[in-house]
Structure formats: C-alpha cells, structure tokens
GROMACS .gro file of C-alpha atoms in nm:
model
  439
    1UNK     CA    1   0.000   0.000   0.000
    2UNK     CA    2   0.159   0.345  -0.147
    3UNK     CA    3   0.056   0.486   0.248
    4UNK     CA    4   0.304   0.301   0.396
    5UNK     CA    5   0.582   0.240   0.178
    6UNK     CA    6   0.788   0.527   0.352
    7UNK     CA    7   0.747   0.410   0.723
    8UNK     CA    8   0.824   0.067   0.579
    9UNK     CA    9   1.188   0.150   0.482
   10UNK     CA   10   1.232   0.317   0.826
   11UNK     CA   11   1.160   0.015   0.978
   12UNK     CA   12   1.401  -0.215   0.760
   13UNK     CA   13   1.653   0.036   0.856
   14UNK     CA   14   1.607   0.031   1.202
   15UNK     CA   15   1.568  -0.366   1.238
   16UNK     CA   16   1.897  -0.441   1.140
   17UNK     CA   17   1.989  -0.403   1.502
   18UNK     CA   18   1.783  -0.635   1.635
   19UNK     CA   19   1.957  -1.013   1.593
   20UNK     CA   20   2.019  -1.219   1.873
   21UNK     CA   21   2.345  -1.369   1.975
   22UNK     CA   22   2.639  -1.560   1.777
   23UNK     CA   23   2.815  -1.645   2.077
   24UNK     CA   24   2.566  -1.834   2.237
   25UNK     CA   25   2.451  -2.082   1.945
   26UNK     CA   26   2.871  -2.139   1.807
   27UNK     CA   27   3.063  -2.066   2.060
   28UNK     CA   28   3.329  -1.714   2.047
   29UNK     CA   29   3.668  -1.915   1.967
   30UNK     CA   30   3.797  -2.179   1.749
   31UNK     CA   31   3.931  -2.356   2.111
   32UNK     CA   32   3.604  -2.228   2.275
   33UNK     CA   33   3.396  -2.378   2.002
   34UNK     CA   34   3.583  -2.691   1.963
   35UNK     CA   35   3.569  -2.841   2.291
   36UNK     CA   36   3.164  -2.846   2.303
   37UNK     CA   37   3.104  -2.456   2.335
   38UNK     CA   38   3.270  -2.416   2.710
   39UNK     CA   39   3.543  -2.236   2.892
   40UNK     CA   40   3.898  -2.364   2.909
   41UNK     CA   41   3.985  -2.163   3.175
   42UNK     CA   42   4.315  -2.042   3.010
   43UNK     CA   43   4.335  -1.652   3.116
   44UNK     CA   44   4.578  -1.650   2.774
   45UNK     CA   45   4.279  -1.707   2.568
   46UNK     CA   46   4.000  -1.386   2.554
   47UNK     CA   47   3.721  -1.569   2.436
   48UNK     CA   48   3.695  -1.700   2.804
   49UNK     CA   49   3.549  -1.338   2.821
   50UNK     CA   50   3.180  -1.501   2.712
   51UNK     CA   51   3.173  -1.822   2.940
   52UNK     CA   52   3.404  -1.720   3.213
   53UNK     CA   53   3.528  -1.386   3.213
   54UNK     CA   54   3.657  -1.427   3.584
   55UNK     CA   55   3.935  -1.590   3.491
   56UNK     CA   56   4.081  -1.360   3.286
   57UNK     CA   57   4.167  -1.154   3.555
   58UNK     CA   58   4.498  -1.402   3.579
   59UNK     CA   59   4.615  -1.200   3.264
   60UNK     CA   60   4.981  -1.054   3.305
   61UNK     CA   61   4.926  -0.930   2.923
   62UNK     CA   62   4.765  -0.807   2.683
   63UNK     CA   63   4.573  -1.069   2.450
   64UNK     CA   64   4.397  -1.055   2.113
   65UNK     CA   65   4.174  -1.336   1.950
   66UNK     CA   66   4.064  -1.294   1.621
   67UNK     CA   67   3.794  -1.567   1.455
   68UNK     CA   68   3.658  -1.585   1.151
   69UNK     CA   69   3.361  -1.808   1.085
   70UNK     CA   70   3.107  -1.957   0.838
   71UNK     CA   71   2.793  -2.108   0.888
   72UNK     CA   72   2.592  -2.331   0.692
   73UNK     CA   73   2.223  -2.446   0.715
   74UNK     CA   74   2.073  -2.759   0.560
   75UNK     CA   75   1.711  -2.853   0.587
   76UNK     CA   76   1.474  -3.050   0.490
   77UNK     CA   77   1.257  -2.952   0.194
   78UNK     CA   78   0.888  -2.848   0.276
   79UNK     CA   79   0.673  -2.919  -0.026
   80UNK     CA   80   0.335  -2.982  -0.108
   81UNK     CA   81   0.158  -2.830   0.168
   82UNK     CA   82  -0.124  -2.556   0.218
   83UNK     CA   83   0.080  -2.213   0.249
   84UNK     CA   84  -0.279  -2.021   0.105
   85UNK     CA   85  -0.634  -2.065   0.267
   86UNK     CA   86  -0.927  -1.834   0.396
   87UNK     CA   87  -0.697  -1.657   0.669
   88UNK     CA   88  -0.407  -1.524   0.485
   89UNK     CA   89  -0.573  -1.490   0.110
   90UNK     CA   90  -0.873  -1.212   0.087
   91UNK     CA   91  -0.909  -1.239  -0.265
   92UNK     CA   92  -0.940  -1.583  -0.277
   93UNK     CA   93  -1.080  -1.872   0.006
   94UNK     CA   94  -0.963  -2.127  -0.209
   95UNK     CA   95  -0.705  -2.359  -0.064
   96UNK     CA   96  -0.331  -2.335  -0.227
   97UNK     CA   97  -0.043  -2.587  -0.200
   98UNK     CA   98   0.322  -2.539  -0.255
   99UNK     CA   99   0.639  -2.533  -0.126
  100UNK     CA  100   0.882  -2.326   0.110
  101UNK     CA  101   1.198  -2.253   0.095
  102UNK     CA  102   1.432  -2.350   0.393
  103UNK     CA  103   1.734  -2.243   0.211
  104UNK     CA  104   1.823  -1.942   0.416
  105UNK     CA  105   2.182  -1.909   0.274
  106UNK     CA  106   2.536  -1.942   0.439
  107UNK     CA  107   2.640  -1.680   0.690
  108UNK     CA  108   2.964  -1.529   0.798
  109UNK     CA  109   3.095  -1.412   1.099
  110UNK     CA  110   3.403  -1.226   1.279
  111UNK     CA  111   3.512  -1.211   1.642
  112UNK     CA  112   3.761  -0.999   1.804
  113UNK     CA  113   3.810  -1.051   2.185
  114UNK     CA  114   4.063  -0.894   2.370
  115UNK     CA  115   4.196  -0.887   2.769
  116UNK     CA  116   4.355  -0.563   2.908
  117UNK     CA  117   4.528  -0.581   3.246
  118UNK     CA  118   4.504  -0.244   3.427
  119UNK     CA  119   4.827  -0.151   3.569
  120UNK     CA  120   4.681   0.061   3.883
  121UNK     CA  121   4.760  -0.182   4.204
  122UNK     CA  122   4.678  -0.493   3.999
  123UNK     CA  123   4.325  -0.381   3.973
  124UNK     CA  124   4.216  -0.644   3.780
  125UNK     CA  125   4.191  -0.658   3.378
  126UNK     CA  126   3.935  -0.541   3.127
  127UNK     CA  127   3.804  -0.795   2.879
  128UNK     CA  128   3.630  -0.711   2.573
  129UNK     CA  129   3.445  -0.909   2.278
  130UNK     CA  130   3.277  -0.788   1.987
  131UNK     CA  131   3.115  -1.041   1.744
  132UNK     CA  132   2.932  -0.912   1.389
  133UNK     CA  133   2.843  -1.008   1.024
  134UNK     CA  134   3.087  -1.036   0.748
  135UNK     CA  135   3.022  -0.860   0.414
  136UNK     CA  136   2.704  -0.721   0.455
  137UNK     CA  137   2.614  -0.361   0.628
  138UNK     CA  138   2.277  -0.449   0.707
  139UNK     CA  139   2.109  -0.789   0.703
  140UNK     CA  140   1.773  -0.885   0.832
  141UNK     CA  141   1.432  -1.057   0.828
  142UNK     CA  142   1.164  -1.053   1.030
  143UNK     CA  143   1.011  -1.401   0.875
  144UNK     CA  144   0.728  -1.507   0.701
  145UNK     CA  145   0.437  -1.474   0.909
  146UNK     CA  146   0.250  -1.798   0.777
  147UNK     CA  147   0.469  -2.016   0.613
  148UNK     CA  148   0.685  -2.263   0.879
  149UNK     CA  149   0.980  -2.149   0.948
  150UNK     CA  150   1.296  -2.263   1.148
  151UNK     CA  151   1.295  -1.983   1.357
  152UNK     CA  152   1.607  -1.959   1.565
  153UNK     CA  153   1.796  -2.028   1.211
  154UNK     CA  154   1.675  -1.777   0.973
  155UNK     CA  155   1.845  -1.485   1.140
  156UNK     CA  156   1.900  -1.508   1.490
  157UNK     CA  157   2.231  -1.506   1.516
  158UNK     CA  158   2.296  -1.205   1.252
  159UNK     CA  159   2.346  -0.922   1.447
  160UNK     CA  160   2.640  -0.731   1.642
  161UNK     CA  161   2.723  -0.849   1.957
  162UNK     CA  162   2.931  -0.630   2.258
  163UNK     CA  163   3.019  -0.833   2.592
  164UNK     CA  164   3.260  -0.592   2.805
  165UNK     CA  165   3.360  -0.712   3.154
  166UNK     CA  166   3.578  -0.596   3.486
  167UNK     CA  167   3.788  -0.901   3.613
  168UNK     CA  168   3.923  -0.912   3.963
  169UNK     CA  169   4.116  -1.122   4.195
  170UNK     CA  170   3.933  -1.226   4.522
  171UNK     CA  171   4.183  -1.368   4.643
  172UNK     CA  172   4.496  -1.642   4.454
  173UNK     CA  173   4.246  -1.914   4.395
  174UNK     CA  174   3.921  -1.740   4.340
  175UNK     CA  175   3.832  -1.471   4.070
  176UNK     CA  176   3.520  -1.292   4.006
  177UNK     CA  177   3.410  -1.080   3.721
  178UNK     CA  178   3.130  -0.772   3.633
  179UNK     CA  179   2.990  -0.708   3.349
  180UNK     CA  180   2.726  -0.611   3.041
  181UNK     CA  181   2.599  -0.724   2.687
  182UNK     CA  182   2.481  -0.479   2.488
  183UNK     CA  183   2.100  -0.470   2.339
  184UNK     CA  184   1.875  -0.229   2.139
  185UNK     CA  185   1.553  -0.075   2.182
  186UNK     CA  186   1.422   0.104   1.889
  187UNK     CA  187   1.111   0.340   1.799
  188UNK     CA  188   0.989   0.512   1.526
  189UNK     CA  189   0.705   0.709   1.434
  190UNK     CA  190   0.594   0.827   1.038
  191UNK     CA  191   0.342   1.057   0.920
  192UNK     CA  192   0.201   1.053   0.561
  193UNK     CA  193  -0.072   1.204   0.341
  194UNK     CA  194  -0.099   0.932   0.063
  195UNK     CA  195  -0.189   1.070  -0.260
  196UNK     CA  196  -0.390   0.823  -0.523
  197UNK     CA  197  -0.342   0.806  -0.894
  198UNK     CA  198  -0.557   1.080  -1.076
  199UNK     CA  199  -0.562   1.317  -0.769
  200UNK     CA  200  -0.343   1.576  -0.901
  201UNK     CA  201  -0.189   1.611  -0.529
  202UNK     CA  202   0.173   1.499  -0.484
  203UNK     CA  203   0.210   1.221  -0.162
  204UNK     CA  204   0.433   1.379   0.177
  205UNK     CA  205   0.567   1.229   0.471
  206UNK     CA  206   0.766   1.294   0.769
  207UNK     CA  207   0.956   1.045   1.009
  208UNK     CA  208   1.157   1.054   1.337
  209UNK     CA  209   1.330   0.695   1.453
  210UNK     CA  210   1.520   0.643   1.807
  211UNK     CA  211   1.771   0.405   1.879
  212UNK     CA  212   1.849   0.300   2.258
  213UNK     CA  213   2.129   0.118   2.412
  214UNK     CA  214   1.993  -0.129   2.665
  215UNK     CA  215   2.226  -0.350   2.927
  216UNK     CA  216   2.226  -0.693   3.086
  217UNK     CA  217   2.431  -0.832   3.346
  218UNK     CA  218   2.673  -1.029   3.317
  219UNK     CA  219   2.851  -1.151   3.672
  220UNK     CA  220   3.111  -1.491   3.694
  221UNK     CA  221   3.308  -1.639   3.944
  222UNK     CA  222   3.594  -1.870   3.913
  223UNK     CA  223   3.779  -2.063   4.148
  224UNK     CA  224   4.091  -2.265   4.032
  225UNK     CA  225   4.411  -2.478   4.241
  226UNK     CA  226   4.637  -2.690   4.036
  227UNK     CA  227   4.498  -2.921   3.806
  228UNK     CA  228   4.117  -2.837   3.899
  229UNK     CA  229   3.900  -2.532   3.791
  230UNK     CA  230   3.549  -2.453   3.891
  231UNK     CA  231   3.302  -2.171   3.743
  232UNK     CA  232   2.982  -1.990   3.724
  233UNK     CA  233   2.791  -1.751   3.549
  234UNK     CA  234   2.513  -1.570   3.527
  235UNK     CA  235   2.400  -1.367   3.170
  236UNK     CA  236   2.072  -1.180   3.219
  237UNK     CA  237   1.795  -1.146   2.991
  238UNK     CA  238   1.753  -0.943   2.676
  239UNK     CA  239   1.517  -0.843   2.474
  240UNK     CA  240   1.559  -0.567   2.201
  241UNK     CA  241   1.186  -0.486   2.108
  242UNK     CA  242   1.099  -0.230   1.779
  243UNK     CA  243   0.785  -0.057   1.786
  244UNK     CA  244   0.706   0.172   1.483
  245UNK     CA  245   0.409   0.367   1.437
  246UNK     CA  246   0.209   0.549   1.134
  247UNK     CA  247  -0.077   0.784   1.095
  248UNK     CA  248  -0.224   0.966   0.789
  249UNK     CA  249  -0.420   0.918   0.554
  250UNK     CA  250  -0.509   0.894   0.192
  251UNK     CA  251  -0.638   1.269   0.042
  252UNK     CA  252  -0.898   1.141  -0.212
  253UNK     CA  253  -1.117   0.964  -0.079
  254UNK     CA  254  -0.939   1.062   0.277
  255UNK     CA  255  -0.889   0.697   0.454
  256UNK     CA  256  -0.746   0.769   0.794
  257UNK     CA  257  -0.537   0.499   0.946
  258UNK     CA  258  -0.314   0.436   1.291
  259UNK     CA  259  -0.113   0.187   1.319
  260UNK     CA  260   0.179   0.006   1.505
  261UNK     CA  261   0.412  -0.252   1.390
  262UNK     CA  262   0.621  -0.446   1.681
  263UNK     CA  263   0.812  -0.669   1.666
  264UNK     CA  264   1.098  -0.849   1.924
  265UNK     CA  265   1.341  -1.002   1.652
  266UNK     CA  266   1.607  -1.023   1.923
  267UNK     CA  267   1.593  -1.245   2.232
  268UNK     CA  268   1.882  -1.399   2.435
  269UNK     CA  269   1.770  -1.568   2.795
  270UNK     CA  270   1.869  -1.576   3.117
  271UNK     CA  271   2.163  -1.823   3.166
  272UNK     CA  272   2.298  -2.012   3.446
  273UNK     CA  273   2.621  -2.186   3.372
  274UNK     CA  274   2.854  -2.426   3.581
  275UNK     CA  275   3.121  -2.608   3.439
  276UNK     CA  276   3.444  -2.798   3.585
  277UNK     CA  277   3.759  -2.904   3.398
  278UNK     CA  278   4.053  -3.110   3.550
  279UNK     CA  279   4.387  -3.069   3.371
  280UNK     CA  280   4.701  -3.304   3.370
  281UNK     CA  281   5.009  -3.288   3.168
  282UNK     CA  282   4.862  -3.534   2.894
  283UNK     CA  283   4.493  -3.391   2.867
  284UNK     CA  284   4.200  -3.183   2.978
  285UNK     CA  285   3.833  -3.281   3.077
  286UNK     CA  286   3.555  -3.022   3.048
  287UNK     CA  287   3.191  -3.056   3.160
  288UNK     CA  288   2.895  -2.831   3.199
  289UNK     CA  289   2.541  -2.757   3.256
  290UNK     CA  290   2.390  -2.469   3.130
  291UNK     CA  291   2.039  -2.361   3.219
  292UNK     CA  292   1.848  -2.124   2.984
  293UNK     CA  293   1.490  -1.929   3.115
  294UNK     CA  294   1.296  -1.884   2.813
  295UNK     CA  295   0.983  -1.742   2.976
  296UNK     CA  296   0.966  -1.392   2.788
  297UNK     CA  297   1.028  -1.495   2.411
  298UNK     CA  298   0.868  -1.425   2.141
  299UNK     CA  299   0.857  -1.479   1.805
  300UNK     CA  300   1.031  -1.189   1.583
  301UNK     CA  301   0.717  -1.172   1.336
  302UNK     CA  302   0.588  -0.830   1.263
  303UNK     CA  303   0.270  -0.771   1.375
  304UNK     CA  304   0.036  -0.466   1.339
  305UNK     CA  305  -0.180  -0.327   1.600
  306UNK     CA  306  -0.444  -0.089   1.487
  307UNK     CA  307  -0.531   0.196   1.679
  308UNK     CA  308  -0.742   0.352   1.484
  309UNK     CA  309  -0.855   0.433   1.114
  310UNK     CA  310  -0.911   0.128   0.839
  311UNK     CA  311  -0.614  -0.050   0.848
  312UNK     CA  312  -0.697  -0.426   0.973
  313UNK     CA  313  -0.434  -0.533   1.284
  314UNK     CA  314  -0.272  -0.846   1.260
  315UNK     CA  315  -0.462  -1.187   1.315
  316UNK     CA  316  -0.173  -1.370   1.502
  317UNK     CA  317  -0.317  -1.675   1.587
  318UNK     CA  318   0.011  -1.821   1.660
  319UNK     CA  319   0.035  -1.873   2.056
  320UNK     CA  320   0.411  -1.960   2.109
  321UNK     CA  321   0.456  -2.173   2.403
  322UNK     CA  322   0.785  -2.180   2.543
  323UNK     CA  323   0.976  -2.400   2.813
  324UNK     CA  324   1.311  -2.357   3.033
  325UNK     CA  325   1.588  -2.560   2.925
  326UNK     CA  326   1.843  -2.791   3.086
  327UNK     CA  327   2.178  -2.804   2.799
  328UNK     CA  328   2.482  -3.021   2.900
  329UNK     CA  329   2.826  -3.054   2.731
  330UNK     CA  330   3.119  -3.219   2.760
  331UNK     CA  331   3.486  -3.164   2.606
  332UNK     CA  332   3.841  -3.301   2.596
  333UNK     CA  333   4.161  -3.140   2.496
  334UNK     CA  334   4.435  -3.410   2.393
  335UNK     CA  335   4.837  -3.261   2.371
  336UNK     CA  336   4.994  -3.434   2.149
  337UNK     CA  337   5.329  -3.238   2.227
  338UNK     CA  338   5.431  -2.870   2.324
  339UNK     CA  339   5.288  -2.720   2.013
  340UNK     CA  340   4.983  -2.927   1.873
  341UNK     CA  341   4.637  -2.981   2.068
  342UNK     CA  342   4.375  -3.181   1.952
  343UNK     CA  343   3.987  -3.095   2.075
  344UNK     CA  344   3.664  -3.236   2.091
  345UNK     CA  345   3.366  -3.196   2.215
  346UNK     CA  346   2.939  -3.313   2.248
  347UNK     CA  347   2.669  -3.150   2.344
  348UNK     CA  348   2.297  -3.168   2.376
  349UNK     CA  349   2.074  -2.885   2.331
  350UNK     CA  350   1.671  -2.947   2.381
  351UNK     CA  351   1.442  -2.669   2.185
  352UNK     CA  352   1.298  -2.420   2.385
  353UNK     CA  353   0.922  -2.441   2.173
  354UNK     CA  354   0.747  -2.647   2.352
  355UNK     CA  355   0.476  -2.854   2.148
  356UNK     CA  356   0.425  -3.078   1.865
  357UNK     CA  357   0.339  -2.785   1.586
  358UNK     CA  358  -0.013  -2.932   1.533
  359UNK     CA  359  -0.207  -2.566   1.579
  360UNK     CA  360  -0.162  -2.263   1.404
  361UNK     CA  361   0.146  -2.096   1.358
  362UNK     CA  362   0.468  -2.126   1.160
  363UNK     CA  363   0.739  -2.105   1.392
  364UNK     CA  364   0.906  -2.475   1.413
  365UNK     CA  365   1.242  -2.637   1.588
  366UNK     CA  366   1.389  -2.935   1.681
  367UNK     CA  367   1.620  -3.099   1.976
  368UNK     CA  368   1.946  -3.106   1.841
  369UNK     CA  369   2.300  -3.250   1.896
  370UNK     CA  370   2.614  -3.097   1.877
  371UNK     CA  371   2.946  -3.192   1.766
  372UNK     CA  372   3.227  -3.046   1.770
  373UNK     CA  373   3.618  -3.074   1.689
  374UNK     CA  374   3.928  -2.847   1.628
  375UNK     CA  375   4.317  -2.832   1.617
  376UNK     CA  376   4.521  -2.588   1.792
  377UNK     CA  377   4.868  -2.494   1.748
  378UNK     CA  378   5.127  -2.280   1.971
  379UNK     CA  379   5.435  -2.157   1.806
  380UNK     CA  380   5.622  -1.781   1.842
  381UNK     CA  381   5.635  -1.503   1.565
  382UNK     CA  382   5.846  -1.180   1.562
  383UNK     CA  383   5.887  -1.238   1.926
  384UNK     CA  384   5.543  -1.288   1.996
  385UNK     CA  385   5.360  -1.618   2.139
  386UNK     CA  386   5.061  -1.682   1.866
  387UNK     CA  387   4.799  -1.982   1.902
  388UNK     CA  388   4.659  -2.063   1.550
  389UNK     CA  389   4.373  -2.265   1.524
  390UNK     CA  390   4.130  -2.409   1.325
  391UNK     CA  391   3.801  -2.608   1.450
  392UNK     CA  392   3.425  -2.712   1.315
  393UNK     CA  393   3.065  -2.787   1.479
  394UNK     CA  394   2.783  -3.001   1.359
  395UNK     CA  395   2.471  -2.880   1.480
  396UNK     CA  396   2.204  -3.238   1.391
  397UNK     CA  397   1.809  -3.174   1.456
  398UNK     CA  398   1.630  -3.455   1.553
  399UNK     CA  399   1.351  -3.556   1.331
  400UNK     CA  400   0.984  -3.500   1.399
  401UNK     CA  401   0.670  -3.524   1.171
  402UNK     CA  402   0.443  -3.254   1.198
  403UNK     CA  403   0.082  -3.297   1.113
  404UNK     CA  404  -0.171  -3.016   1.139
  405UNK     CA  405  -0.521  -3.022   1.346
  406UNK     CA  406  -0.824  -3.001   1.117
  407UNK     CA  407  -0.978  -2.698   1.056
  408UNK     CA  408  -0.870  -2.303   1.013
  409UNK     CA  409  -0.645  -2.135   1.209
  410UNK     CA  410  -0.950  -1.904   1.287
  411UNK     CA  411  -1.133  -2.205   1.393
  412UNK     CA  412  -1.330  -2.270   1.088
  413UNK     CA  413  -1.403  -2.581   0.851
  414UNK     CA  414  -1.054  -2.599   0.597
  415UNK     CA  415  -0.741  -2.705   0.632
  416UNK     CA  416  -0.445  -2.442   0.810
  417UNK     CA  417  -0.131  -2.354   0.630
  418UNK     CA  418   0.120  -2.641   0.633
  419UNK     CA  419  -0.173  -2.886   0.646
  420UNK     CA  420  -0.069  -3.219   0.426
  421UNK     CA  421   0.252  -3.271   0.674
  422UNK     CA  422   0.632  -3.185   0.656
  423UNK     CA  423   0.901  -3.340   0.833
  424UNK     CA  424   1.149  -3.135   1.050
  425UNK     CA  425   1.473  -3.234   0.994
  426UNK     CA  426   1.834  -3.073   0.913
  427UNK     CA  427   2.200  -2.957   1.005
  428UNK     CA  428   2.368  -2.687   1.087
  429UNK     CA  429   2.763  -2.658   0.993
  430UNK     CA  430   3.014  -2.430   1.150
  431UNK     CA  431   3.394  -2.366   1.020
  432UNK     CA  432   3.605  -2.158   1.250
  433UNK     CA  433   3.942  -2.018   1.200
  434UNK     CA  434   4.171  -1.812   1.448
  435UNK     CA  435   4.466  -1.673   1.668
  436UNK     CA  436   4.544  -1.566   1.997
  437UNK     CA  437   4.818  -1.289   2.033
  438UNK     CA  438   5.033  -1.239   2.345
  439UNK     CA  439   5.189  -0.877   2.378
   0.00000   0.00000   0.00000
C-alpha cells in the first residue's frame, strides 16, 4: 500500500539491530567452540570473556583473539503443503499448495576478543568481545508470518554483539568478574498524506526513529588450584523490542489509518552456567550444565496493531509456548606435544518451543545434537607467542513429523497452512578459523 511504503523503509533500517546472539549458538573461539562450546579456563585465551570472564583476571598481558567463521544451514525440503487458505488470502478462500523454501543461505561471521590488564595496584583486567556479520552492512528478516519457518535459524544469530567485563582477583584461587551485553531498543514514528493516482496532489511524509542502548548483566566467578578449575555464570535477559508507528491518511477519498508494527526479533535468555575441567600434563576434561529461562520470548514476526482508522491489525493466531531448558556438554583437549592440541567436544541442546506444531502458527524447531572438533597450534612469531587454530561444529536436529489439526487457524471448517505434513529435519555446519596474540 503506497501509504506506507515510507514508514516501511524506516523500519528495515532500524531492524537491522535487532539479531540475537552468535556467541551463544557457536561458541566465540575456534578452542572455545571446539571443545563443546565451554570455557577452558586459560586466562591467555580472551574468548573465556563469554563463558568465564573471571578468569581472565589471571592475565599478566595483553591478549587478542581474532575468529573468523562460516555457517551453513541444511534442511529439509517443505513441499506440497497448504501455504494459502481463507486466513491469509482475501481475494481468494480457495485452498493453495506449494512449497517453502528452507534455504536461508550461508552466513559469515568475525570475532575480536581482547583482555587488558590495568596496571593501577593490579586492579584487575578489562576484557572485551565484539562479534558481527561479514560482508554485509545491514542484514535482516523478520520471517514469514505464515509459512513454517525454522525460527532460531533464519536470522537469529545475525546481528552485532558487545560483551565488556571488569575481572578481579578475590583472592589467589578465586576470581570474580562484572559485566554487560549490549541490546537495542528502537522506535519510530511516520506521518504521511498518501496521494492516489488521478488526484493531481503529490504524496508527503515525515519520520523521526530512536535508537536505545539497553544492558544486561553479566557476573562470573571462578575458582581454580592446580589441576582443577570450577566456574559460574550468570548472563541476564535481553530483549531488544521495535515498535514503529504510522498515521495519515489517503487525500482522495481521505482513509485515515493508525497503526503500530512491533516486533521483538532479538531475544537472548537468562543463563545459568557451571562447568568444571581437571587438567594433567597429557589432557584436559571439560563438563557443563547450562540452564536457559525462556519465559519472555517471542517470536520476531511483525505484527500490526491498529489503533485507529481502516487498516486491519494483525490476526496472530500463533500462541508460542515456550519452556526452560536444561543443555549439558562435555569436552576433551588431547596434547599431542608442546605445540599441537587436539579438541573435541558433544553436546545436547533441547528446543525451547514447547509442542508438537499441530495448531496454528509457523514457527518450528527441533532438539538437536552438537558436535564439535578443532586443532590448535602454539608456536612464536616476531617475538610474539601466537595460538593458530582451526576447528568445526555439527549442529544435527532430531527428526519429527508434523501434522496439522483439522480446521482453520480461525477455527473454521478448511485445512491451516502447512496442512498435508512436513518433516522437520536438518543440520547446521560451522567452520572456525583463528589466533590468539600475546603482547
């Protein structure tokens, strides 16, 4: 509609802040990443600054990791299914079948995390990560708002990341840590008077759009003697919501309308994590739980609220349900001599949508099971100590059938959109390569 087509490019513009987090899904290291997405409690390695940040308060030095990564989806193909019926096609009531695309491309990634002791009566250190997209300036998508959709891979992860912490010592065995991760809360508002062919009047608009930091805690402790290390964490909430809103109207005939679009297209949840690793001489053991509250998601489809005028607000008969969830991992870290590592690692990560996907809506996951694997080497150049490093992650959904309840999503007689069944079913592949920097 020619009313809206302004305060529609606002919004594009402004939701390109709103992704959720990289780091939580794949991990922010190639050694992170490859032992099962935990903490290796190594205050020379900066991407401890997501799982553990504590214990970079250790750090003599200054250290720089750099990661570059790729990320692949494969899913199954949805085909031959009702995507068209009576409550998503006005112009026509009669059913349509096709098929949807769950190619949602590959995606690229960088990570630069760095540790900064402050010199001021050992104070502690600073630790810093920033994670964000590779090779595009702005990439988003809200989702389809019908069709099913794997909704924690389409774009979740695409988005700009900032975790900064303060790392202290409590006392030579115990370390605790303060911190934030940065969010977004945007707004914008548009005003138009819509001009229709043959009027003679030229259209106008005016806009406005605000931008917000908002901040989550972040708070670790560590505690680690000889061979054995201890930690947890706690990473609070966020939500980035975007709320847009239009008025006007058209000038001939003059159709007033009021609307607001929202949307919450970024989500991370509270996390609890505890992990424990016991080092020798020959190899390292890792294990974790990590505990995720998922009690404030919601789905990042756009919908429209009217507040007044002719424009119809969204139907959204999707009801997301959503459950807490329990994630454990395990790791090991095999020296085969002073300068070459091997890693691996397996975890298990239940879906937070809780369900079978027989009701309306198109938002659809699946439990799935990680694997993970990498190589690191140690070595010195130009006087520096450098760890380069090169790991991957499989990411394998477990299969479910989903077969809609009769009847409209509205509760009438017809079939809903994906009615004739798909099967849920896919992986996820992650490439990681990197180096840590001692100065």
């Amino acid at each position: 509609m020619k009313t809206l087509h302004i305060f529609l490019c606002l919004w594009a513009l402004l939701i390109c802040h709103a992704k959720a987090s990289y780091t939580e899904f794949f991990g922010p290291g190639f050694n992170t990443t490859a032992i099962g997405n935990q903490s290796n409690f190594q205050e020379n390695d900066p991407s401890n600054n997501y799982y553990f940040p504590a214990i970079l308060a250790k750090a003599k030095k200054i250290y720089l990791s750099l990661n570059i990564s790729t990320v692949n989806t494969s899913f199954e193909n949805i085909n031959n299914i009702v995507i068209k019926n009576a409550t998503n096609n006005a112009n026509s009531p009669i059913e349509q079948t096709g098929n949807v695309s769950t190619d949602y491309g590959s995606y690229n990634n960088a990570l630069i995390s760095a540790v900064l002791p402050i010199g001021y009566k050992n104070f502690g250190t600073i630790s810093l990560t920033v994670s964000t997209p590779v090779g595009d300036f702005i990439e988003t998508n809200t989702g389809s708002p019908f069709l099913p959709e794997y909704v924690f891979y389409q774009s979740r992860y695409k988005r700009s990341l900032v975790h900064l912490n303060l790392n202290r010592k409590w006392s030579e065995n115990v370390f605790y840590s303060i911190g934030t991760h940065l969010g977004f809360q945007a707004s914008a508002s548009a005003t138009t008077q819509a001009s229709l062919n043959g009027t003679g009047i030229g259209s106008s608009a005016s806009a406005k759009a605000k931008v917000s930091p908002s901040l989550g805690i972040i708070l670790s402790t560590v505690y680690q003697q000889d061979n054995f290390s201890f930690g947890f964490s706690y990473q609070q909430e966020m939500k980035s919501n975007l709320e847009a809103k239009a008025t006007g109207e058209t000038s001939d005939p003059p159709l007033p309308f009021d609307i607001t679009i929202e949307s919450m297209p970024y989500y991370d949840p509270h996390i609890f994590r505890a992990q424990m690793a016991i080092d020798t001489n020959e190899a390292a053991l890792y294990g974790s739980i990590e505990y995720q509250i998922w009690d404030s998601y919601k789905t990042p489809v756009a919908r429209i609220r009217k507040n007044s005028g002719t424009i119809v607000a969204s139907d959204n008969y999707e009801s997301v349900k959503t459950k807490n969830i329990l994630i454990p991992k395990a790791g090991i870290s095999i020296n085969i001599n002073d300068q070459l590592k091997f890693n691996f690692g397996a975890a298990y990560r239940p879906t937070p949508l809780d369900g079978d996907f027989t009701g309306a809506g198109n938002s659809i996951d699946s439990n799935s099971y990680i694997y993970s694997s990498g190589l690191s080497y140690y070595s010195e150049f130009f006087g520096h100590k450098v760890n380069l490093g090169l790991s991957g992650q499989l990411h394998d959904l477990q299969e479910k059938r989903v077969q809609k309840s009769s009847g409209l999503e509205n509760g009438g007689n017809g079939n809903k959109i994906g009615s004739g069944g798909y099967t849920i079913d896919g992986n996820v592949i992650i490439v990681s390569l990197g180096a840590n920097i001692e100065f």
